[in-house]
Amino acid sequence: MENIDAVIGSLEQITRIFKQFESQTVEVDGYKLSATQMLFLKIINEEECIYVGRLAQMMGRSAASLTAILDRLEERGLAVRDRNKPDRRKVFVRLTETGRIVVEKLPATSRDDFLMEFSKLDDDKKKQISLSMQQVIELMQKSLDYRTDD
């Protein structure tokens, strides 16, 4: 039982840290941006033009959950959504000139710092962490499935 308590404690700590990551904001050129919005802008900037579905996949979210964030970025003139001409169901997003200027001025985030530290680990350690995290996710998903089957 001691091991499970340590695992649960670690998961709770990870949850708190992610909430802190998410709550970080920065102001650039009069635009107050959340950590999620900064990540959005950085990904869009790297890809130049990206389908919303791909963006959602890269962020680990559903395309529908991106709508409100994209609405805010679009209203502020930082990003633009366009429909694919041949397949109007596909929507892609790109930065405006103002969006590109803002991205160039964005500071590194805690997420960026984490990625830098993670990249310093040797490949075996990265793989070990990834596999362990995947196992935890699967176990947690199973426990949710048991509760929703009732």
PDB file of N, CA and C in Angstrom, residues 1 30 33 53-54 56 64 75 78 84 88 95 105 112 122 124 129 140 144 146 148:
ATOM      1  N   MET A   1       0.830  -1.193   0.000  1.00  0.00           N
ATOM      2  CA  MET A   1       0.000   0.000   0.000  1.00  0.00           C
ATOM      3  C   MET A   1       0.876   1.259   0.000  1.00  0.00           C
ATOM      4  N   GLY A  30       0.939  44.530 -25.104  1.00  0.00           N
ATOM      5  CA  GLY A  30      -0.432  44.810 -24.695  1.00  0.00           C
ATOM      6  C   GLY A  30      -1.357  43.606 -24.754  1.00  0.00           C
ATOM      7  N   LEU A  33      -1.483  36.973 -22.404  1.00  0.00           N
ATOM      8  CA  LEU A  33      -1.626  35.625 -22.948  1.00  0.00           C
ATOM      9  C   LEU A  33      -1.437  34.569 -21.875  1.00  0.00           C
ATOM     10  N   GLY A  53      -7.272  20.109 -36.535  1.00  0.00           N
ATOM     11  CA  GLY A  53      -7.191  18.740 -36.020  1.00  0.00           C
ATOM     12  C   GLY A  53      -5.764  18.350 -35.647  1.00  0.00           C
ATOM     13  N   ARG A  54      -4.818  18.733 -36.462  1.00  0.00           N
ATOM     14  CA  ARG A  54      -3.398  18.443 -36.178  1.00  0.00           C
ATOM     15  C   ARG A  54      -2.929  19.219 -34.957  1.00  0.00           C
ATOM     16  N   ALA A  56      -4.786  20.216 -32.485  1.00  0.00           N
ATOM     17  CA  ALA A  56      -5.405  19.560 -31.320  1.00  0.00           C
ATOM     18  C   ALA A  56      -4.620  18.317 -30.932  1.00  0.00           C
ATOM     19  N   ALA A  64     -12.656  20.414 -30.864  1.00  0.00           N
ATOM     20  CA  ALA A  64     -13.732  21.249 -30.317  1.00  0.00           C
ATOM     21  C   ALA A  64     -13.254  22.088 -29.134  1.00  0.00           C
ATOM     22  N   GLU A  75     -10.079  37.062 -32.444  1.00  0.00           N
ATOM     23  CA  GLU A  75     -10.669  38.353 -32.060  1.00  0.00           C
ATOM     24  C   GLU A  75      -9.598  39.404 -31.790  1.00  0.00           C
ATOM     25  N   LEU A  78      -4.480  37.945 -33.700  1.00  0.00           N
ATOM     26  CA  LEU A  78      -3.212  37.218 -33.645  1.00  0.00           C
ATOM     27  C   LEU A  78      -3.188  35.995 -34.561  1.00  0.00           C
ATOM     28  N   ASN A  84     -10.317  24.926 -45.951  1.00  0.00           N
ATOM     29  CA  ASN A  84      -9.665  24.319 -47.104  1.00  0.00           C
ATOM     30  C   ASN A  84     -10.650  24.395 -48.272  1.00  0.00           C
ATOM     31  N   ARG A  88     -14.102  21.696 -47.352  1.00  0.00           N
ATOM     32  CA  ARG A  88     -14.466  22.788 -46.444  1.00  0.00           C
ATOM     33  C   ARG A  88     -14.624  22.326 -44.996  1.00  0.00           C
ATOM     34  N   LEU A  95      -0.892  32.364 -38.299  1.00  0.00           N
ATOM     35  CA  LEU A  95      -0.703  33.615 -37.566  1.00  0.00           C
ATOM     36  C   LEU A  95      -0.849  34.804 -38.504  1.00  0.00           C
ATOM     37  N   LYS A 105       8.454  37.744 -29.497  1.00  0.00           N
ATOM     38  CA  LYS A 105       8.742  38.400 -28.218  1.00  0.00           C
ATOM     39  C   LYS A 105       8.354  37.549 -27.011  1.00  0.00           C
ATOM     40  N   ASP A 112       8.507  25.100 -21.591  1.00  0.00           N
ATOM     41  CA  ASP A 112       9.747  25.113 -22.371  1.00  0.00           C
ATOM     42  C   ASP A 112      10.924  24.657 -21.520  1.00  0.00           C
ATOM     43  N   ASP A 122      19.103  10.840 -20.978  1.00  0.00           N
ATOM     44  CA  ASP A 122      19.504   9.902 -22.023  1.00  0.00           C
ATOM     45  C   ASP A 122      18.250   9.208 -22.568  1.00  0.00           C
ATOM     46  N   ASP A 124      17.334   6.141 -22.999  1.00  0.00           N
ATOM     47  CA  ASP A 124      16.754   5.048 -22.214  1.00  0.00           C
ATOM     48  C   ASP A 124      15.877   5.589 -21.082  1.00  0.00           C
ATOM     49  N   ILE A 129      10.537   6.671 -18.702  1.00  0.00           N
ATOM     50  CA  ILE A 129       9.532   7.608 -18.175  1.00  0.00           C
ATOM     51  C   ILE A 129       8.268   7.552 -19.021  1.00  0.00           C
ATOM     52  N   MET A 140      -5.338   4.282 -14.974  1.00  0.00           N
ATOM     53  CA  MET A 140      -6.334   5.281 -14.565  1.00  0.00           C
ATOM     54  C   MET A 140      -7.549   5.229 -15.482  1.00  0.00           C
ATOM     55  N   LEU A 144     -11.542   4.465 -14.568  1.00  0.00           N
ATOM     56  CA  LEU A 144     -12.672   5.300 -15.002  1.00  0.00           C
ATOM     57  C   LEU A 144     -13.697   4.465 -15.759  1.00  0.00           C
ATOM     58  N   TYR A 146     -14.364   1.325 -15.358  1.00  0.00           N
ATOM     59  CA  TYR A 146     -15.123   0.512 -14.399  1.00  0.00           C
ATOM     60  C   TYR A 146     -16.258   1.334 -13.804  1.00  0.00           C
ATOM     61  N   THR A 148     -17.786   3.984 -15.124  1.00  0.00           N
ATOM     62  CA  THR A 148     -18.791   4.413 -16.093  1.00  0.00           C
ATOM     63  C   THR A 148     -19.593   3.244 -16.649  1.00  0.00           C
TER      64      THR A 148
END
